[in-house]
Short mmCIF file of C-alpha atoms in Angstrom, two decimals:
data_model
loop_
_atom_site.label_atom_id
_atom_site.label_comp_id
_atom_site.label_asym_id
_atom_site.label_seq_id
_atom_site.Cartn_x
_atom_site.Cartn_y
_atom_site.Cartn_z
CA MET A 1 31.02 84.82 -18.61
CA ASN A 2 27.76 83.30 -17.64
CA VAL A 3 27.81 82.64 -13.91
CA LYS A 4 24.25 81.42 -13.59
CA LYS A 5 24.56 78.99 -16.45
CA GLN A 6 27.79 77.62 -15.00
CA LEU A 7 26.12 77.18 -11.63
CA MET A 8 23.16 75.29 -13.09
CA ASP A 9 25.50 73.19 -15.22
CA GLY A 10 27.60 72.22 -12.24
CA LEU A 11 24.66 71.39 -10.01
CA ILE A 12 22.23 69.81 -12.45
CA HIS A 13 22.62 69.79 -16.22
CA GLN A 14 26.29 68.78 -16.22
CA ASN A 15 26.48 67.37 -12.72
CA PRO A 16 29.82 65.54 -12.56
CA VAL A 17 28.38 62.43 -10.94
CA THR A 18 24.83 61.98 -12.12
CA VAL A 19 25.17 63.29 -15.67
CA GLN A 20 28.84 63.05 -16.63
CA LEU A 21 29.19 59.82 -14.62
CA LEU A 22 32.70 60.64 -13.41
CA GLY A 23 34.41 59.93 -10.13
CA MET A 24 32.30 56.92 -9.22
CA CYS A 25 34.87 55.25 -6.96
CA SER A 26 34.82 57.80 -4.18
CA VAL A 27 31.08 58.41 -4.50
CA LEU A 28 30.39 54.73 -3.84
CA ALA A 29 33.12 54.04 -1.35
CA ILE A 30 33.05 56.75 1.27
CA THR A 31 29.38 57.72 1.48
CA THR A 32 28.63 55.87 4.68
CA THR A 33 28.49 58.81 7.11
CA LEU A 34 27.70 62.48 6.62
CA PHE A 35 31.11 63.48 8.00
CA ASN A 36 32.93 61.49 5.30
CA GLY A 37 30.72 62.88 2.57
CA ILE A 38 31.22 66.52 3.50
CA GLY A 39 34.94 66.02 4.09
CA MET A 40 35.47 64.31 0.75
CA GLY A 41 33.29 66.81 -1.09
CA MET A 42 35.18 69.77 0.34
CA SER A 43 38.57 68.20 -0.40
CA VAL A 44 37.60 67.62 -4.02
CA LEU A 45 36.13 71.13 -4.29
CA VAL A 46 39.37 72.72 -3.05
CA ILE A 47 41.62 70.56 -5.22
CA LEU A 48 39.43 71.02 -8.29
CA THR A 49 39.33 74.80 -7.90
CA CYS A 50 43.08 75.14 -7.29
CA ALA A 51 43.97 72.78 -10.12
CA ASN A 52 41.58 74.56 -12.50
CA ILE A 53 43.14 77.94 -11.66
CA VAL A 54 46.71 76.75 -12.15
CA ILE A 55 45.91 74.88 -15.35
CA ALA A 56 44.04 77.90 -16.74
CA LEU A 57 47.09 80.02 -15.92
CA LEU A 58 49.43 77.61 -17.66
CA ARG A 59 47.15 76.69 -20.53
CA LYS A 60 49.18 78.61 -23.12
CA ILE A 61 52.54 77.32 -21.90
CA ILE A 62 51.78 73.60 -21.64
CA PRO A 63 52.55 71.82 -24.93
CA SER A 64 49.54 69.87 -26.05
CA LYS A 65 51.40 66.59 -26.53
CA ILE A 66 52.31 66.15 -22.88
CA ARG A 67 49.38 68.03 -21.40
CA ILE A 68 47.86 65.05 -19.56
CA ALA A 69 51.11 64.37 -17.70
CA CYS A 70 51.36 68.08 -16.79
CA TYR A 71 47.79 68.14 -15.49
CA ILE A 72 48.43 65.05 -13.40
CA VAL A 73 51.50 66.63 -11.79
CA VAL A 74 49.57 69.80 -10.91
CA ILE A 75 46.67 67.77 -9.50
CA ALA A 76 48.97 65.43 -7.57
CA GLY A 77 50.67 68.44 -5.99
CA PHE A 78 47.40 69.82 -4.66
CA VAL A 79 46.23 66.38 -3.53
CA THR A 80 49.41 66.00 -1.49
CA VAL A 81 48.84 69.43 0.09
CA VAL A 82 45.27 68.54 1.06
CA ASP A 83 46.33 65.10 2.27
CA LEU A 84 48.96 66.60 4.60
CA ILE A 85 46.59 69.32 5.86
CA LEU A 86 43.91 66.74 6.70
CA LYS A 87 46.46 64.52 8.45
CA ALA A 88 47.58 67.46 10.57
CA PHE A 89 44.28 69.12 11.43
CA LEU A 90 41.55 66.52 10.91
CA PRO A 91 43.19 63.17 11.67
CA ALA A 92 39.80 61.49 12.21
CA LEU A 93 38.65 62.39 8.70
CA SER A 94 42.00 61.42 7.21
CA GLU A 95 41.72 58.06 8.94
CA SER A 96 38.21 57.26 7.75
CA LEU A 97 38.76 58.39 4.15
CA GLY A 98 42.08 56.55 4.08
CA LEU A 99 43.25 55.60 0.63
CA PHE A 100 40.63 57.70 -1.10
CA ILE A 101 42.37 61.01 -0.38
CA PRO A 102 45.52 60.17 -2.40
CA LEU A 103 43.26 58.55 -4.98
CA ILE A 104 41.70 61.95 -5.76
CA VAL A 105 44.66 62.24 -8.16
CA VAL A 106 43.04 59.74 -10.49
CA ASN A 107 39.51 61.00 -9.89
CA CYS A 108 38.24 61.51 -13.42
CA ILE A 109 36.28 64.64 -12.45
CA ILE A 110 39.41 66.71 -11.92
CA LEU A 111 41.29 65.53 -14.98
CA GLY A 112 38.08 65.76 -16.99
CA ARG A 113 37.44 69.39 -16.03
CA ALA A 114 41.08 70.28 -16.64
CA GLU A 115 40.91 68.82 -20.12
CA SER A 116 37.44 70.00 -21.12
CA PHE A 117 37.19 73.37 -19.37
CA ALA A 118 40.28 74.85 -17.71
CA SER A 119 42.49 74.29 -20.75
CA LYS A 120 40.15 76.37 -22.90
CA ASN A 121 38.86 79.12 -20.60
CA GLY A 122 40.13 82.04 -18.56
CA ILE A 123 41.19 81.98 -14.92
CA ALA A 124 38.04 83.42 -13.38
CA ALA A 125 35.72 81.17 -15.37
CA SER A 126 37.85 78.13 -14.53
CA ALA A 127 37.86 78.96 -10.83
CA LEU A 128 34.05 79.30 -10.86
CA ASP A 129 33.78 76.07 -12.80
CA GLY A 130 35.88 74.32 -10.16
CA ILE A 131 33.70 75.65 -7.35
CA PHE A 132 30.39 74.79 -9.04
CA GLN A 133 31.44 71.35 -10.24
CA GLY A 134 32.83 70.68 -6.77
CA LEU A 135 29.52 71.76 -5.26
CA GLY A 136 27.59 69.49 -7.61
CA TYR A 137 29.81 66.60 -6.54
CA THR A 138 29.45 67.47 -2.85
CA ILE A 139 25.66 67.64 -3.08
CA VAL A 140 25.43 64.18 -4.62
CA LEU A 141 27.79 62.86 -1.94
CA ILE A 142 25.63 64.38 0.80
CA ILE A 143 22.41 62.94 -0.68
CA MET A 144 24.03 59.51 -0.89
CA CYS A 145 25.38 59.77 2.66
CA VAL A 146 22.06 60.79 4.17
CA ILE A 147 20.16 57.97 2.44
CA ARG A 148 22.74 55.27 3.14
CA GLU A 149 23.34 56.30 6.72
CA PHE A 150 19.64 56.46 7.50
CA LEU A 151 18.80 53.10 5.93
CA GLY A 152 21.96 51.29 6.91
CA ASN A 153 22.67 52.61 10.36
CA GLY A 154 19.48 54.40 11.37
CA THR A 155 21.32 57.63 12.21
CA PHE A 156 21.76 61.11 10.78
CA GLY A 157 24.93 63.18 10.75
CA GLY A 158 27.34 60.47 11.88
CA GLY A 159 30.79 61.81 12.68
CA ILE A 160 29.55 65.34 13.33
CA LEU A 161 26.44 65.49 15.52
CA ASN A 162 25.99 64.06 18.98
CA GLY A 163 29.70 63.57 19.68
CA GLY A 164 30.36 61.62 16.50
CA GLU A 165 27.62 59.08 17.16
CA GLY A 166 25.02 60.81 15.02
CA VAL A 167 21.38 61.38 15.91
CA ARG A 168 19.57 58.06 16.08
CA ILE A 169 16.31 58.01 14.14
CA LEU A 170 15.58 54.32 13.71
CA PRO A 171 16.07 52.07 16.76
CA GLU A 172 18.91 49.57 16.61
CA GLY A 173 18.16 46.29 14.91
CA ILE A 174 15.83 47.74 12.31
CA PRO A 175 18.31 49.25 9.79
CA ALA A 176 19.53 47.09 6.92
CA LEU A 177 23.28 46.77 7.30
CA GLY A 178 23.54 46.04 3.59
CA MET A 179 23.01 49.70 2.79
CA ILE A 180 26.39 50.69 4.20
CA LEU A 181 28.06 47.72 2.52
CA PRO A 182 29.12 47.98 -1.16
CA VAL A 183 25.72 46.66 -2.31
CA GLY A 184 23.95 49.64 -0.82
CA GLY A 185 26.34 52.03 -2.54
CA PHE A 186 25.55 50.68 -5.99
CA LEU A 187 21.80 50.55 -5.37
CA THR A 188 21.58 54.05 -3.86
CA LEU A 189 23.56 55.61 -6.70
CA ALA A 190 21.36 53.76 -9.21
CA VAL A 191 18.23 55.23 -7.63
CA VAL A 192 19.70 58.75 -7.38
CA ILE A 193 20.72 58.73 -11.05
CA ALA A 194 17.38 57.23 -12.09
CA VAL A 195 15.46 59.99 -10.28
CA MET A 196 17.71 62.57 -11.94
CA GLN A 197 17.17 61.04 -15.38
CA HIS A 198 13.46 60.91 -14.80
CA PHE A 199 13.23 64.64 -14.10
CA LEU A 200 15.78 65.72 -16.69
CA SER A 201 14.05 63.81 -19.45
CA ARG A 202 10.83 65.71 -18.80
CA PRO A 203 10.94 69.15 -20.42
CA LYS A 204 9.79 71.16 -17.42
CA LYS A 205 10.78 74.31 -15.63
CA SER A 206 14.02 74.38 -13.72
CA GLU A 207 12.27 74.69 -10.36
CA GLN A 208 11.42 71.05 -10.30
CA LYS A 209 14.97 70.11 -11.13
CA GLU A 210 16.24 72.14 -8.24
CA GLU A 211 14.12 70.16 -5.86
CA VAL A 212 15.73 66.96 -7.05
CA ALA A 213 19.20 68.33 -6.63
CA LYS A 214 18.43 69.29 -3.08
CA MET B 1 60.32 36.67 3.99
CA SER B 2 56.95 35.79 2.68
CA SER B 3 55.97 32.20 3.19
CA PHE B 4 53.90 30.33 0.70
CA THR B 5 50.92 30.45 3.03
CA THR B 6 50.83 34.23 3.24
CA LEU B 7 51.13 34.46 -0.53
CA ILE B 8 48.09 32.20 -0.97
CA THR B 9 46.18 34.22 1.60
CA VAL B 10 47.05 37.49 -0.14
CA ALA B 11 46.15 36.04 -3.53
CA LEU B 12 42.77 34.61 -2.53
CA GLY B 13 42.02 37.76 -0.58
CA ALA B 14 42.72 39.97 -3.59
CA ILE B 15 40.68 37.84 -5.98
CA LEU B 16 37.63 37.02 -3.89
CA VAL B 17 37.36 38.47 -0.40
CA ASN B 18 38.71 41.99 -0.92
CA ASN B 19 38.03 42.18 -4.61
CA PHE B 20 39.14 45.54 -5.95
CA ILE B 21 35.88 46.42 -7.62
CA VAL B 22 33.05 45.00 -5.57
CA ALA B 23 34.59 45.21 -2.11
CA GLN B 24 36.98 48.16 -2.24
CA PHE B 25 35.40 50.30 -4.96
CA LEU B 26 38.63 50.81 -6.85
CA GLY B 27 38.53 51.04 -10.61
CA ILE B 28 34.81 51.70 -10.96
CA CYS B 29 35.26 54.02 -13.96
CA PRO B 30 36.69 51.42 -16.37
CA PHE B 31 34.40 48.83 -14.76
CA MET B 32 31.37 50.86 -15.84
CA GLY B 33 32.90 52.28 -18.99
CA VAL B 34 34.15 49.24 -20.88
CA SER B 35 31.82 46.50 -19.73
CA LYS B 36 29.25 46.60 -22.50
CA LYS B 37 30.75 43.62 -24.33
CA VAL B 38 32.55 40.57 -22.97
CA GLU B 39 35.39 40.89 -25.48
CA THR B 40 36.27 44.48 -24.61
CA ALA B 41 35.87 43.71 -20.92
CA SER B 42 38.30 40.82 -21.07
CA GLY B 43 40.77 42.96 -23.06
CA MET B 44 40.63 45.60 -20.37
CA GLY B 45 41.00 42.97 -17.65
CA MET B 46 44.12 41.53 -19.28
CA ALA B 47 45.66 44.98 -19.60
CA VAL B 48 44.92 45.70 -15.95
CA ILE B 49 46.55 42.45 -14.75
CA PHE B 50 49.64 43.32 -16.73
CA VAL B 51 49.95 46.93 -15.62
CA MET B 52 49.12 46.24 -11.97
CA GLY B 53 51.78 43.53 -11.78
CA VAL B 54 54.46 45.66 -13.43
CA ALA B 55 53.52 48.79 -11.47
CA SER B 56 53.79 46.89 -8.17
CA ALA B 57 57.18 45.54 -9.20
CA VAL B 58 58.53 48.94 -10.24
CA CYS B 59 57.13 51.06 -7.43
CA TRP B 60 58.33 48.78 -4.65
CA PRO B 61 62.09 49.42 -5.17
CA ILE B 62 61.43 53.11 -5.79
CA ASN B 63 59.66 53.38 -2.47
CA LYS B 64 62.20 51.23 -0.61
CA PHE B 65 65.46 52.57 -1.98
CA ILE B 66 64.67 56.15 -3.00
CA LEU B 67 61.75 57.53 -1.02
CA GLU B 68 62.25 55.88 2.36
CA PRO B 69 66.00 56.55 2.87
CA ASN B 70 65.57 60.18 1.83
CA ASN B 71 62.56 60.77 4.05
CA LEU B 72 60.35 61.60 1.08
CA ILE B 73 57.37 59.41 1.91
CA PHE B 74 55.06 62.41 1.61
CA MET B 75 55.91 62.60 -2.10
CA GLN B 76 54.52 59.09 -2.67
CA THR B 77 51.34 60.11 -4.48
CA VAL B 78 53.12 62.41 -6.93
CA VAL B 79 55.95 59.98 -7.61
CA PHE B 80 53.75 56.91 -8.01
CA ILE B 81 51.30 58.50 -10.40
CA LEU B 82 54.16 59.77 -12.54
CA VAL B 83 55.76 56.34 -12.51
CA ILE B 84 52.48 54.71 -13.50
CA ALA B 85 51.81 57.22 -16.27
CA SER B 86 55.25 56.84 -17.78
CA LEU B 87 55.19 53.08 -17.26
CA VAL B 88 51.96 52.77 -19.20
CA GLN B 89 53.43 54.86 -21.99
CA PHE B 90 56.60 52.76 -21.96
CA ILE B 91 54.76 49.44 -21.95
CA GLU B 92 52.70 50.69 -24.86
CA MET B 93 55.79 51.49 -26.93
CA PHE B 94 57.50 48.26 -25.94
CA LEU B 95 54.52 46.09 -26.85
CA GLN B 96 54.02 47.90 -30.14
CA LYS B 97 57.60 47.09 -31.10
CA SER B 98 58.10 43.59 -29.77
CA MET B 99 54.67 42.00 -29.30
CA PRO B 100 52.35 43.55 -31.89
CA SER B 101 49.71 40.84 -31.43
CA LEU B 102 49.35 41.55 -27.70
CA TYR B 103 49.45 45.27 -28.42
CA GLU B 104 46.57 44.99 -30.82
CA ALA B 105 44.60 42.83 -28.42
CA LEU B 106 44.93 45.42 -25.63
CA GLY B 107 44.34 48.28 -28.04
CA VAL B 108 42.92 51.47 -26.66
CA TYR B 109 42.62 50.13 -23.11
CA LEU B 110 46.28 50.44 -22.33
CA PRO B 111 46.50 54.26 -22.20
CA LEU B 112 43.19 54.42 -20.32
CA ILE B 113 44.71 52.49 -17.45
CA THR B 114 46.70 55.50 -16.23
CA THR B 115 43.57 56.92 -14.66
CA ASN B 116 42.39 53.60 -13.28
CA CYS B 117 42.43 54.07 -9.54
CA ALA B 118 42.94 50.37 -8.95
CA VAL B 119 46.52 50.71 -10.21
CA LEU B 120 47.44 53.61 -7.95
CA GLY B 121 45.42 51.94 -5.21
CA VAL B 122 47.35 48.68 -5.36
CA VAL B 123 50.69 50.49 -5.22
CA LEU B 124 49.64 52.63 -2.26
CA GLN B 125 48.24 49.60 -0.44
CA ASN B 126 51.48 47.73 -0.97
CA THR B 127 53.39 50.43 0.88
CA GLN B 128 50.71 50.90 3.54
CA ASN B 129 50.66 47.20 4.36
CA SER B 130 54.49 47.15 4.05
CA TYR B 131 54.45 44.09 1.84
CA ASP B 132 57.80 42.76 0.66
CA PHE B 133 58.70 42.59 -3.00
CA ILE B 134 57.22 39.18 -3.84
CA THR B 135 54.02 39.78 -1.89
CA SER B 136 53.60 43.14 -3.65
CA VAL B 137 53.87 41.59 -7.08
CA VAL B 138 51.53 38.74 -6.13
CA TYR B 139 49.03 41.22 -4.71
CA GLY B 140 49.23 43.30 -7.89
CA VAL B 141 48.74 40.39 -10.27
CA THR B 142 45.99 38.69 -8.29
CA GLY B 143 44.23 42.02 -7.78
CA GLY B 144 44.22 42.28 -11.57
CA ILE B 145 42.84 38.75 -11.86
CA GLY B 146 40.04 39.69 -9.49
CA PHE B 147 39.34 42.73 -11.67
CA LEU B 148 39.20 40.54 -14.79
CA LEU B 149 36.87 38.05 -13.11
CA VAL B 150 34.37 40.67 -11.99
CA ILE B 151 34.42 42.75 -15.17
CA VAL B 152 33.84 39.69 -17.38
CA LEU B 153 30.98 38.47 -15.16
CA PHE B 154 29.48 41.95 -15.18
CA ALA B 155 29.83 42.34 -18.94
CA SER B 156 28.05 39.07 -19.58
CA VAL B 157 25.17 40.25 -17.40
CA ARG B 158 25.11 43.62 -19.11
CA GLU B 159 25.00 42.17 -22.61
CA ARG B 160 21.47 41.02 -21.83
CA ASP B 161 20.30 44.53 -21.00
CA GLU B 162 19.30 45.30 -24.55
CA PHE B 163 16.81 42.46 -24.69
CA SER B 164 15.17 43.09 -21.34
CA GLU B 165 12.64 45.66 -20.38
CA CYS B 166 13.17 47.94 -17.45
CA PRO B 167 11.57 51.12 -16.06
CA LYS B 168 12.27 54.08 -18.30
CA ALA B 169 14.10 56.12 -15.68
CA PHE B 170 16.46 53.22 -15.01
CA GLU B 171 17.44 52.70 -18.64
CA GLY B 172 21.13 52.67 -19.39
CA PHE B 173 23.44 53.50 -16.54
CA PRO B 174 21.22 53.09 -13.45
CA ILE B 175 20.18 49.54 -14.31
CA ALA B 176 23.85 48.68 -14.79
CA LEU B 177 24.52 49.99 -11.30
CA VAL B 178 21.74 47.81 -9.92
CA GLU B 179 23.34 44.81 -11.64
CA ALA B 180 26.70 45.78 -10.16
CA GLY B 181 25.03 45.94 -6.76
CA LEU B 182 23.71 42.41 -7.13
CA LEU B 183 27.17 41.26 -8.19
CA ALA B 184 28.61 42.92 -5.09
CA LEU B 185 25.99 41.12 -3.01
CA ALA B 186 27.07 37.81 -4.49
CA PHE B 187 30.70 38.53 -3.74
CA LEU B 188 29.78 39.47 -0.19
CA GLY B 189 29.37 35.73 0.32
CA PHE B 190 33.13 35.32 0.10
CA SER B 191 33.76 37.62 3.02
CA GLY B 192 33.04 34.76 5.40
CA LEU B 193 35.80 32.72 3.77
CA ASP B 194 38.28 31.85 6.49
CA ILE B 195 41.41 31.18 4.51
CA PHE B 196 43.64 30.60 7.49
CA ARG B 197 41.61 27.63 8.60
CA PHE B 198 42.23 25.80 5.33
CA MET B 199 45.93 26.33 5.71
CA LYS B 200 46.27 24.63 9.06
#
């Protein structure tokens, strides 16, 4: 088991969003405040890890013909658990993420990892894979949130800092509202992936890549 | 009961104002994945219209007559995704048997639709907005039409990618995202559309 390789894969070389290009819907839709980004990232991390563990446990029992349906049931179960927990303990987050919490069921990242990793590897490796892939997803979400919130709203840490208002960096009137509208989502993700491609295509040491990921 | 006016409002809203892809970010994966050619894009769009309409029609009675009376609303996500997955499988078998020409036209896109979040999204929105049966079906079908419209427009833009130069880092996926962003910007123009005023 190669922990370091798995970590680097999850964060950079096989990053679920910027390299595997999975789970675009939530990345584009909810990255308007830092609070949303962290909340969504953590939810996906938890669901991905739990689902990976259970699927790795059951990988020898599940018949291969109906495996996709089985995976979906496992994933949907965990999504429902997380959905109910958020509704009970973090109603504000549940409200602002709305439809996108139940839609984690059809998030390709989770089904993709179940199919390509958890169904072939042991429990410990699958759990680590869930955590690292979840972290890679969360980091991209946070980068997107920080950029979009700063350019679109002129604040940092909306939903968490300063009583939910966020710390204001740009004065009101200057920020381009378009950045928190759908347009901004597409453009920001395009730039993030382009930067990633630029650095990955250059055969350099991994230190530089780390900077990009952060 | 749903009046004709509300149906028109729901329909125009689903196609233009609250378009599933460019305004609500549902179904981005197939939108990005199968939009390299206009033909494949329109095939996918057709399949989505079909499945979204049928899924809305099937899930509405399940929610109304099974989940609600038994206080099982919290099971919605699990039940709906299972219904959609089996529905897609069923439609596939049915089409193969009775309408081979349509089956061949939809091809590989039919099974892919299970993981299209627009389908689960439309069903969940139907229950959240407590639409009645007819409105649900109209919302499903017109949401699919909106999907078809955007994916075909996007594919025809993307077909030109190969012949245009762009910065090296942006090649491939990022430039497609930029194009999608511009498309979203264009559709933003519809958000000022005041449908109710036309109706009066």
